[in-house]
Amino acid sequence: MTSSTPRFRFAPSPTGFFHVGGARTALFNWALARQLGGRFVLRIEDTDDARNRPEWTDGIIDALAWLGISSDDPVFEGPYFQSSGTDQHLDAAAKLHAAGHAYYCAMTPDEIAERAASEGGTGYGGWSRDLGLGPGPGRVLRFRVPDGTTVVDDLVRGRVNFDNAVIEDFVLLRGNGSPVFNLANVVDDVTMGITHVVRAEEHLPNTPKQQMLWTALGERPPVWGHVPVLVNEQRKKLSKRRDKVALEQYRSEGFLAEAMVNYLMTLGWSPGDDREILPWAEIESLFHLEDVNLSPAFFDVRKLAAFNGEYIRMMSADAFAEECCRWVPDEWSKDQLAAIAPHIQPRLVTFSDVPALVDFIFSEVVIDEESWNKVMAADYSLALLTATVDAYAALEDWSAEVLKSTLEQVMTTFDLKLGKAQAPVRVAVTGRTVGPPLFESLEVLGVDVSLGRMRAAIERASG
RNA sequence: GCCCCCAUCGUCUAGCGGCCUAGGACAUCACCCUUUCAAGGUGACGGCACGGGUUCGAAUCCCGUUGGGGGUGCCA
């Protein structure tokens, strides 16, 4: 690798569904890697921990691919698995120990808590620093935090100072000898030649520790960039337990990847003008960490939905119809679906809503009682329906245009406006008071089915 | 408790000392359009957390207060 090639990385741990916050972090790294002609390294941090499961790893890779981040692009590198780098982590630990940057400690958490309490402090006080202990069961390897101040230069937050005195001698190797996050993470970054670490702000407190590790390992620390976390309505960090954060769920509800990407990228960042809907290519060339906001941003599903609507309306008619097909039962007529598609495009929020919007075309009508009662309560409804059926039955041209003008003809004798006059027909044919434009629906439905339903309604109303 | 970060409409943001009577978008409301519902159009509502400075001039710079967030693990 050349030192002039920026190397970004995204390092999720497979502990659950892929999170929208993780998606945003990945996207930020991806945009930068591509913009700078660098690489995007995917590293799965699967080191021990009972929470890791292989299926989550597949979920991460699928989700990233959905967002457009995949090995189809030469910028993408990996995935690598942290678990396969254990030897290197251990080597680094040994090196640190040999150089005096780390020491073994035999104290248990309980003993530490006890001593801390008795001394009026909270954390570990470096009590085993000069015992000269060697490795052994139950002994952890701790980093010897030097005196002084650690200055973290962060592309999004500026310069942040940490007094080393408040950073306790953190653990590198557990009592069972396995490497801990801070060590594994840094060693992997070093090994993989990572030059830019862009991640969520929750890692900022880890950064001075990691920077000390880089230095102790004889390496120059990477460029840091800590972006604010995403929060829920209560302004708390998005959590897998409480909040709807699974990217896969949004995907299965029919959110478009493009809309999700655009939304995520403009959460905490803006192109600097009044636009917020903009193509990826433009986002990629305009995105800079220096422009990322410093405050946590609320992940607002309503705004995501609005973005999705925008993207749906931007689709070509063909692309839209094709996408609709993927969201309805196979047995539904693709021709009929394609015919009605242009009329649902402006009213669709997410694709999972497609079936419910047009099901009356493909299955038996289900009359909604409330709608029926409301519409048929009008004294003219039955008569109007009867007159309309008669007029429609005589039609030779079953087109939306003719259907409309015919009803307009009929309604004059009832002294109604079209808005009122179409209601009985609508409820008879679709079962509801709202739906796609009526005459276009009738056209797609065809003469036989339409008339059949209207006659059934007349019978129902008469009986 | 301690450490760190942050603070413009309800929400996402523009703003980097004078273009600010603070702009846009989502949401909400009203009107127009209309074949229901949407979409579209027009408009309304609504904000620089507070207090001190600095400056001829502050949303923009400094300090403090308050509020919020993150971290404080032999999790990642």
Coordinates of C-alpha atoms (C1' of nucleotides) in Angstrom, one line a residue:
Chain A
M1 CA 0.0 0.0 0.0
T2 CA 1.1 3.5 -0.7
S3 CA 1.1 6.0 2.1
S4 CA -0.6 8.5 -0.2
T5 CA -3.7 6.3 -0.5
P6 CA -6.2 7.2 2.2
R7 CA -7.5 4.1 3.8
F8 CA -10.8 4.4 5.7
R9 CA -12.5 1.6 7.6
F10 CA -15.8 0.6 8.9
A11 CA -15.6 -1.8 11.8
P12 CA -19.0 -3.0 13.1
S13 CA -19.4 -5.8 15.6
P14 CA -22.0 -8.4 14.6
T15 CA -24.2 -8.2 17.7
G16 CA -27.6 -7.6 16.1
F17 CA -29.5 -6.2 13.2
F18 CA -27.6 -3.6 11.3
H19 CA -28.3 -0.2 12.7
V20 CA -29.1 3.0 10.8
G21 CA -26.4 4.8 12.8
G22 CA -23.9 2.2 11.6
A23 CA -25.2 2.7 8.1
R24 CA -24.6 6.5 8.3
T25 CA -21.1 5.9 9.6
A26 CA -20.4 3.5 6.8
L27 CA -21.8 5.9 4.3
F28 CA -19.6 8.7 5.5
N29 CA -16.5 6.5 5.2
W30 CA -17.6 5.3 1.8
A31 CA -18.2 8.8 0.5
L32 CA -14.8 10.0 1.7
A33 CA -12.9 6.9 0.5
R34 CA -14.4 7.3 -3.0
Q35 CA -14.0 11.1 -3.1
L36 CA -10.3 10.8 -2.1
G37 CA -9.5 7.9 -4.3
G38 CA -8.9 5.8 -1.3
R39 CA -10.1 2.5 0.0
F40 CA -12.9 1.4 2.3
V41 CA -12.0 -1.5 4.5
L42 CA -14.7 -3.5 6.1
R43 CA -13.6 -5.3 9.2
I44 CA -16.0 -7.4 11.3
E45 CA -15.1 -7.1 14.9
D46 CA -16.1 -10.5 16.1
T47 CA -13.6 -10.9 18.9
D48 CA -15.0 -13.3 21.4
D49 CA -18.1 -12.0 23.2
A50 CA -21.0 -14.3 23.4
R51 CA -23.2 -11.8 21.6
N52 CA -21.6 -12.3 18.2
R53 CA -23.4 -14.5 15.7
P54 CA -22.4 -15.3 12.1
E55 CA -25.8 -14.5 10.7
W56 CA -25.4 -10.9 11.8
T57 CA -22.3 -10.7 9.7
D58 CA -24.2 -11.7 6.6
G59 CA -26.8 -9.1 7.6
I60 CA -24.2 -6.4 7.7
I61 CA -22.8 -7.3 4.3
D62 CA -26.3 -7.5 2.7
A63 CA -27.3 -4.2 4.3
L64 CA -24.2 -2.4 3.1
A65 CA -24.7 -3.8 -0.4
W66 CA -28.2 -2.5 -0.4
L67 CA -26.8 0.9 0.3
G68 CA -24.4 0.6 -2.6
I69 CA -21.3 -0.4 -0.5
S70 CA -20.0 -3.7 -1.9
S71 CA -17.1 -5.5 -3.3
D72 CA -18.5 -4.7 -6.8
D73 CA -16.6 -1.5 -6.4
P74 CA -12.8 -1.7 -6.3
V75 CA -12.8 0.9 -3.5
F76 CA -14.2 -1.8 -1.2
E77 CA -11.8 -4.1 0.6
G78 CA -12.7 -7.0 2.8
P79 CA -14.4 -8.2 4.8
Y80 CA -11.7 -9.0 7.2
F81 CA -12.4 -10.6 10.5
Q82 CA -10.9 -9.4 13.7
S83 CA -11.0 -12.9 15.2
S84 CA -8.4 -14.0 12.6
G85 CA -5.9 -11.4 13.8
T86 CA -5.5 -12.7 17.3
D87 CA -1.9 -13.6 16.9
Q88 CA -1.0 -10.1 15.8
H89 CA -2.9 -8.7 18.8
L90 CA -1.0 -11.0 21.1
D91 CA 2.3 -10.1 19.4
A92 CA 1.6 -6.4 19.9
A93 CA 0.8 -7.0 23.5
A94 CA 4.0 -8.9 24.1
K95 CA 5.9 -6.1 22.4
L96 CA 4.2 -3.5 24.6
H97 CA 5.0 -5.5 27.7
A98 CA 8.6 -6.0 26.7
A99 CA 9.0 -2.3 26.0
G100 CA 7.6 -1.4 29.4
H101 CA 4.5 0.2 28.1
A102 CA 2.3 -2.5 29.7
Y103 CA 2.4 -4.6 32.9
Y104 CA 0.6 -7.5 34.4
C105 CA -1.9 -7.0 37.2
A106 CA -3.4 -9.8 39.3
M107 CA -6.1 -7.7 41.0
T108 CA -9.7 -8.8 40.5
P109 CA -12.5 -6.3 39.8
D110 CA -13.8 -6.8 43.3
E111 CA -10.4 -6.1 44.8
I112 CA -10.1 -3.0 42.7
A113 CA -13.5 -1.7 43.7
E114 CA -12.7 -2.4 47.3
R115 CA -9.4 -0.6 47.3
A116 CA -10.7 2.3 45.2
A117 CA -13.5 2.7 47.7
S118 CA -11.2 2.7 50.7
E119 CA -9.0 5.3 49.1
G120 CA -12.0 7.4 48.2
G121 CA -11.6 7.0 44.4
T122 CA -13.4 5.2 41.8
G123 CA -11.2 3.5 39.2
Y124 CA -8.0 1.5 39.1
G125 CA -5.1 3.3 40.6
G126 CA -2.2 1.6 38.8
W127 CA -1.4 -0.4 41.9
S128 CA 0.4 -3.2 40.2
R129 CA 2.5 -1.0 38.0
D130 CA 5.8 -1.7 39.7
L131 CA 5.3 -5.3 40.9
G132 CA 7.1 -6.7 37.8
L133 CA 4.5 -9.5 37.5
G134 CA 4.6 -11.9 34.6
P135 CA 1.7 -13.4 32.7
G136 CA -0.4 -15.9 34.4
P137 CA -4.0 -17.1 34.7
G138 CA -6.3 -14.4 35.9
R139 CA -3.7 -11.7 35.3
V140 CA -4.6 -8.9 33.0
L141 CA -2.1 -6.9 31.0
R142 CA -2.6 -3.2 31.5
F143 CA -1.3 -0.2 29.6
R144 CA 0.9 2.1 31.5
V145 CA -0.6 5.5 30.8
P146 CA 2.1 8.1 30.8
D147 CA 1.9 11.4 32.5
G148 CA 1.0 14.5 30.5
T149 CA -1.8 15.3 28.2
T150 CA -3.1 13.6 25.1
V151 CA -4.1 15.9 22.3
V152 CA -6.6 14.4 19.8
D153 CA -6.9 16.3 16.6
D154 CA -10.3 15.6 15.2
L155 CA -11.5 16.6 11.8
V156 CA -15.0 17.2 13.0
R157 CA -14.5 18.4 16.5
G158 CA -11.2 20.2 16.3
R159 CA -8.6 19.8 19.0
V160 CA -9.6 17.9 22.1
N161 CA -7.3 17.7 25.2
F162 CA -7.4 14.8 27.6
D163 CA -5.5 14.9 30.9
N164 CA -3.7 11.5 31.1
A165 CA -4.2 11.6 34.9
V166 CA -7.9 10.9 34.5
I167 CA -7.3 7.9 32.2
E168 CA -6.7 4.8 34.2
D169 CA -4.3 2.0 33.2
F170 CA -6.7 0.2 30.9
V171 CA -6.7 -3.5 30.1
L172 CA -5.1 -4.8 27.0
L173 CA -5.4 -8.5 27.6
R174 CA -8.0 -10.2 29.7
G175 CA -7.3 -12.6 32.5
N176 CA -7.8 -15.4 30.1
G177 CA -5.3 -13.9 27.7
S178 CA -7.6 -12.7 25.1
P179 CA -7.2 -9.2 23.6
V180 CA -9.6 -6.5 24.5
F181 CA -11.3 -4.0 22.1
N182 CA -8.9 -1.1 22.4
L183 CA -5.9 -3.3 21.6
A184 CA -7.4 -5.4 18.9
N185 CA -8.9 -2.3 17.2
V186 CA -5.7 -0.4 17.1
V187 CA -3.5 -3.3 16.1
D188 CA -5.9 -4.1 13.2
D189 CA -5.9 -0.5 12.1
V190 CA -2.1 -0.4 12.2
T191 CA -1.9 -3.7 10.4
M192 CA -4.3 -2.7 7.7
G193 CA -2.6 0.6 7.2
I194 CA -5.7 2.6 8.2
T195 CA -5.1 6.4 7.8
H196 CA -8.5 7.7 8.7
V197 CA -10.7 6.6 11.6
V198 CA -14.2 8.0 11.1
R199 CA -16.7 6.7 13.6
A200 CA -19.4 7.7 16.0
E201 CA -18.8 10.1 18.9
E202 CA -19.3 7.5 21.5
H203 CA -15.7 6.4 20.7
L204 CA -14.2 9.8 21.4
P205 CA -13.4 8.8 25.0
N206 CA -11.5 5.8 23.7
T207 CA -9.5 7.9 21.3
P208 CA -6.8 9.1 23.7
K209 CA -6.2 5.6 24.8
Q210 CA -6.0 4.3 21.3
Q211 CA -3.8 7.2 20.2
M212 CA -1.4 6.3 23.1
L213 CA -1.4 2.8 21.8
W214 CA -0.5 3.9 18.3
T215 CA 2.4 5.9 19.6
A216 CA 3.6 3.2 21.9
L217 CA 3.6 0.8 19.0
G218 CA 5.8 3.2 17.2
E219 CA 3.2 4.3 14.7
R220 CA 1.8 7.7 13.7
P221 CA -1.8 7.9 14.8
P222 CA -4.5 8.2 12.0
V223 CA -6.6 11.1 11.2
W224 CA -9.6 11.0 13.6
G225 CA -13.2 12.1 12.9
H226 CA -15.9 11.6 15.4
V227 CA -19.4 12.2 14.1
P228 CA -22.3 12.9 16.5
V229 CA -24.6 10.0 17.4
L230 CA -28.1 9.6 16.1
V231 CA -30.8 9.9 18.8
N232 CA -34.4 9.1 19.3
E233 CA -37.2 11.4 20.2
Q234 CA -36.1 11.5 23.8
R235 CA -32.7 12.6 22.5
K236 CA -31.1 9.4 23.7
K237 CA -28.6 7.4 21.6
L238 CA -30.5 5.1 19.3
S239 CA -30.7 1.7 20.9
K240 CA -31.5 -1.6 19.4
R241 CA -33.8 -2.6 22.2
R242 CA -35.9 0.6 22.4
D243 CA -35.9 2.1 18.9
K244 CA -36.7 1.0 15.4
V245 CA -33.2 1.1 14.1
A246 CA -32.8 -2.0 11.9
L247 CA -31.9 -1.0 8.4
E248 CA -33.4 -4.3 7.2
Q249 CA -36.8 -3.3 8.6
Y250 CA -36.9 -0.1 6.7
R251 CA -35.9 -2.0 3.6
S252 CA -38.7 -4.5 4.0
E253 CA -41.2 -1.7 4.5
G254 CA -40.4 -0.5 1.1
F255 CA -38.0 2.4 1.7
L256 CA -35.8 3.0 -1.3
A257 CA -32.1 2.6 -0.8
E258 CA -31.5 5.9 -2.5
A259 CA -33.9 7.7 -0.2
M260 CA -32.3 6.1 2.9
V261 CA -28.8 7.0 1.7
N262 CA -29.8 10.6 0.9
Y263 CA -31.6 11.0 4.2
L264 CA -28.8 9.5 6.3
M265 CA -26.1 11.6 4.6
T266 CA -28.0 14.8 5.3
L267 CA -28.5 14.0 8.9
G268 CA -25.8 16.2 10.4
W269 CA -24.5 17.4 7.1
S270 CA -25.8 19.6 4.4
P271 CA -24.4 20.5 1.0
G272 CA -24.3 24.1 2.0
D273 CA -27.2 25.4 0.0
D274 CA -30.9 24.9 0.2
R275 CA -31.0 21.5 -1.3
E276 CA -31.4 18.3 0.6
I277 CA -32.5 15.9 -2.0
L278 CA -29.5 15.4 -4.2
P279 CA -27.9 12.5 -6.1
W280 CA -25.2 10.4 -4.6
A281 CA -22.6 11.6 -7.0
E282 CA -23.0 15.1 -5.8
I283 CA -23.1 14.1 -2.2
E284 CA -19.9 12.2 -2.7
S285 CA -18.1 15.2 -4.2
L286 CA -19.4 17.7 -1.7
F287 CA -19.1 15.8 1.5
H288 CA -16.5 17.0 4.0
L289 CA -16.0 16.0 7.6
E290 CA -15.3 19.6 8.5
D291 CA -18.9 20.4 7.6
V292 CA -20.5 17.8 9.7
N293 CA -22.6 19.2 12.5
L294 CA -21.5 18.8 16.1
S295 CA -24.8 18.0 17.8
P296 CA -26.7 14.7 17.9
A297 CA -29.4 14.4 15.3
F298 CA -32.8 13.0 15.7
F299 CA -33.6 10.2 13.3
D300 CA -37.0 11.3 12.1
V301 CA -39.0 8.6 10.3
R302 CA -41.5 11.1 9.0
K303 CA -38.8 13.0 7.2
L304 CA -37.4 9.8 5.9
A305 CA -40.9 9.0 4.6
A306 CA -41.0 12.4 2.9
F307 CA -37.7 11.7 1.2
N308 CA -39.0 8.3 0.1
G309 CA -42.0 9.9 -1.4
E310 CA -39.8 12.3 -3.3
Y311 CA -37.7 9.5 -4.6
I312 CA -40.7 7.5 -5.6
R313 CA -42.1 10.4 -7.6
M314 CA -38.7 10.8 -9.3
M315 CA -38.8 7.3 -10.6
S316 CA -39.6 6.7 -14.3
A317 CA -43.1 5.1 -14.9
D318 CA -41.5 1.9 -16.0
A319 CA -39.1 1.6 -13.1
F320 CA -41.9 2.4 -10.7
A321 CA -44.2 -0.3 -12.2
E322 CA -41.5 -2.8 -12.1
E323 CA -40.7 -2.1 -8.5
C324 CA -44.4 -2.4 -7.6
C325 CA -44.4 -5.9 -9.1
R326 CA -41.9 -7.0 -6.5
W327 CA -44.3 -6.0 -3.7
V328 CA -47.5 -7.8 -4.7
P329 CA -48.5 -11.5 -4.9
D330 CA -47.2 -13.3 -7.9
E331 CA -50.6 -14.2 -9.2
W332 CA -51.7 -10.6 -9.6
S333 CA -51.8 -9.5 -13.2
K334 CA -48.7 -7.6 -14.1
D335 CA -50.5 -5.8 -16.9
Q336 CA -53.2 -4.5 -14.7
L337 CA -50.7 -3.5 -12.1
A338 CA -48.7 -1.6 -14.7
A339 CA -51.9 0.1 -15.9
I340 CA -52.8 1.4 -12.4
A341 CA -49.2 2.1 -11.3
P342 CA -49.0 5.7 -12.7
H343 CA -52.0 6.5 -10.5
I344 CA -50.6 5.3 -7.3
Q345 CA -47.1 6.7 -7.8
P346 CA -47.9 10.2 -6.5
R347 CA -49.7 8.8 -3.4
L348 CA -47.3 6.2 -2.3
V349 CA -45.0 6.6 0.7
T350 CA -43.5 3.2 1.0
F351 CA -43.7 0.2 -1.3
S352 CA -45.2 -2.1 1.3
D353 CA -48.3 0.0 1.0
V354 CA -48.8 -1.0 -2.7
P355 CA -50.9 -4.2 -2.1
A356 CA -53.4 -2.5 0.1
L357 CA -53.8 0.4 -2.3
V358 CA -54.8 -1.8 -5.3
D359 CA -56.0 -5.1 -3.9
F360 CA -59.6 -4.4 -4.9
I361 CA -58.4 -4.9 -8.5
F362 CA -57.0 -8.3 -8.0
S363 CA -59.3 -9.9 -5.4
E364 CA -62.9 -9.9 -4.4
V365 CA -64.1 -6.6 -3.0
V366 CA -64.3 -6.3 0.7
I367 CA -66.9 -3.7 1.5
D368 CA -65.8 -1.5 4.4
E369 CA -69.0 -1.2 6.5
E370 CA -68.3 2.3 7.8
S371 CA -67.6 3.5 4.3
W372 CA -70.7 1.8 2.9
N373 CA -73.0 3.1 5.6
K374 CA -71.7 6.6 5.2
V375 CA -72.0 6.7 1.4
M376 CA -75.2 4.8 1.0
A377 CA -77.0 6.8 3.6
A378 CA -77.5 9.5 1.1
D379 CA -81.0 9.2 -0.4
Y380 CA -79.8 9.5 -4.0
S381 CA -77.1 6.8 -3.7
L382 CA -79.1 3.8 -4.8
A383 CA -80.9 5.5 -7.6
L384 CA -77.7 7.0 -8.8
L385 CA -76.0 3.7 -8.8
T386 CA -78.8 2.1 -10.7
A387 CA -78.8 4.8 -13.3
T388 CA -75.1 4.6 -13.7
V389 CA -75.1 0.9 -14.2
D390 CA -77.7 1.3 -16.9
A391 CA -75.6 3.9 -18.6
Y392 CA -72.4 2.0 -18.2
A393 CA -74.0 -1.2 -19.5
A394 CA -74.8 0.5 -22.8
L395 CA -71.2 1.8 -23.3
E396 CA -69.2 0.6 -26.2
D397 CA -66.0 2.3 -25.2
W398 CA -64.9 1.3 -21.7
S399 CA -62.3 4.0 -21.1
A400 CA -61.7 6.3 -18.1
E401 CA -62.6 9.3 -20.2
V402 CA -65.9 7.9 -21.3
L403 CA -66.7 6.5 -17.9
K404 CA -66.2 9.9 -16.4
S405 CA -68.3 11.8 -18.9
T406 CA -71.0 9.2 -18.7
L407 CA -71.2 9.6 -14.9
E408 CA -71.2 13.4 -15.3
Q409 CA -74.2 13.0 -17.6
V410 CA -76.0 10.8 -15.1
M411 CA -75.3 13.1 -12.2
T412 CA -77.0 16.1 -13.7
T413 CA -80.4 14.6 -13.0
F414 CA -79.4 14.3 -9.4
D415 CA -77.9 17.8 -9.2
L416 CA -74.6 16.5 -7.8
K417 CA -71.0 17.4 -8.2
L418 CA -68.6 14.8 -9.4
G419 CA -67.0 14.5 -5.9
K420 CA -70.4 13.3 -4.5
A421 CA -71.5 11.4 -7.5
Q422 CA -68.5 9.2 -7.7
A423 CA -68.8 8.1 -4.1
P424 CA -71.5 5.3 -4.4
V425 CA -69.7 3.9 -7.5
R426 CA -66.4 4.0 -5.6
V427 CA -67.6 2.2 -2.6
A428 CA -69.5 -0.4 -4.7
V429 CA -66.4 -1.2 -6.8
T430 CA -63.5 -0.7 -4.4
G431 CA -65.3 -1.1 -1.1
R432 CA -63.8 2.1 0.3
T433 CA -64.2 5.8 0.1
V434 CA -60.6 6.5 -0.8
G435 CA -58.3 5.0 -3.3
P436 CA -56.7 5.6 -6.7
P437 CA -58.7 7.7 -9.3
L438 CA -62.0 6.0 -9.8
F439 CA -62.5 6.0 -13.6
E440 CA -59.0 4.8 -14.3
S441 CA -59.6 2.0 -11.7
L442 CA -62.8 1.0 -13.5
E443 CA -61.0 0.9 -16.8
V444 CA -58.3 -1.4 -15.4
L445 CA -60.9 -3.5 -13.7
G446 CA -62.8 -4.0 -16.9
V447 CA -66.5 -3.9 -17.8
D448 CA -67.6 -7.2 -16.5
V449 CA -66.1 -7.0 -13.0
S450 CA -67.0 -3.4 -12.6
L451 CA -70.7 -3.9 -13.6
G452 CA -70.9 -7.0 -11.5
R453 CA -69.8 -5.2 -8.4
M454 CA -72.1 -2.3 -9.0
R455 CA -75.0 -4.7 -9.4
A456 CA -74.1 -6.6 -6.3
A457 CA -74.1 -3.3 -4.5
I458 CA -77.5 -2.4 -5.8
E459 CA -78.8 -5.7 -4.6
R460 CA -77.2 -5.3 -1.2
A461 CA -78.7 -1.8 -0.8
S462 CA -82.1 -3.0 -1.9
G463 CA -82.1 -6.0 0.2
Chain B
rG1 C1' -19.1 11.8 41.2
rC2 C1' -15.3 12.4 37.4
rC3 C1' -13.8 13.2 32.0
rC4 C1' -15.3 14.8 27.2
rC5 C1' -18.7 16.9 23.7
rC6 C1' -22.7 20.0 22.3
rA7 C1' -26.5 24.2 22.2
rU8 C1' -30.5 28.4 15.5
rC9 C1' -38.2 27.2 14.4
rG10 C1' -41.4 20.8 17.3
rU11 C1' -37.6 18.1 13.9
rC12 C1' -33.3 18.2 10.1
rU13 C1' -30.5 22.3 8.8
rA14 C1' -28.3 27.4 6.1
rG15 C1' -25.6 31.0 8.7
rC16 C1' -18.6 31.1 9.8
rG17 C1' -18.8 39.9 12.6
rG18 C1' -22.4 44.0 8.9
rC19 C1' -25.9 40.7 3.1
rC20 C1' -30.5 38.5 9.2
rU21 C1' -36.8 42.0 9.5
rA22 C1' -32.4 34.8 10.6
rG23 C1' -33.2 31.4 4.8
rG24 C1' -34.7 26.2 3.2
rA25 C1' -36.9 21.3 4.2
rC26 C1' -40.2 17.9 7.2
rA27 C1' -44.3 18.2 10.4
rU28 C1' -48.8 21.2 11.5
rC29 C1' -52.8 24.6 9.8
rA30 C1' -55.4 27.5 5.9
rC31 C1' -56.5 28.5 0.9
rC32 C1' -56.1 27.1 -4.4
rC33 C1' -56.4 23.0 -7.8
rU34 C1' -59.3 18.6 -7.9
rU35 C1' -62.6 12.5 -9.3
rU36 C1' -62.0 10.4 -3.2
rC37 C1' -57.2 10.3 -1.2
rA38 C1' -52.7 12.0 -2.6
rA39 C1' -49.4 14.9 -5.5
rG40 C1' -48.8 20.1 -7.0
rG41 C1' -49.3 25.6 -5.9
rU42 C1' -49.8 29.7 -2.4
rG43 C1' -49.6 31.3 2.4
rA44 C1' -49.6 31.0 7.9
rC45 C1' -47.5 29.3 12.4
rG46 C1' -42.8 28.8 14.6
rG47 C1' -36.2 29.7 16.5
rC48 C1' -30.7 32.3 17.5
rA49 C1' -31.3 28.7 25.8
rC50 C1' -29.9 32.6 29.6
rG51 C1' -26.4 36.2 31.6
rG52 C1' -22.1 38.9 31.1
rG53 C1' -18.3 40.8 28.1
rU54 C1' -15.2 42.1 23.2
rU55 C1' -16.7 45.3 19.0
rC56 C1' -19.0 51.1 15.7
rG57 C1' -21.8 46.5 14.9
rA58 C1' -22.8 39.6 17.4
rA59 C1' -27.0 34.0 15.8
rU60 C1' -21.8 34.4 14.5
rC61 C1' -15.8 35.8 19.0
rC62 C1' -14.7 35.1 24.7
rC63 C1' -16.3 33.8 29.8
rG64 C1' -20.0 32.0 33.0
rU65 C1' -24.8 29.7 34.0
rU66 C1' -28.4 26.4 32.6
rG67 C1' -29.8 22.5 29.7
rG68 C1' -28.8 18.1 26.7
rG69 C1' -25.7 14.1 25.1
rG70 C1' -21.5 10.6 25.2
rG71 C1' -18.1 8.0 28.2
rU72 C1' -16.6 6.2 32.8
rG73 C1' -16.2 -2.6 31.6
rC74 C1' -11.4 -8.2 32.0
rC75 C1' -18.4 -4.9 25.9
rA76 C1' -17.6 -3.2 21.1

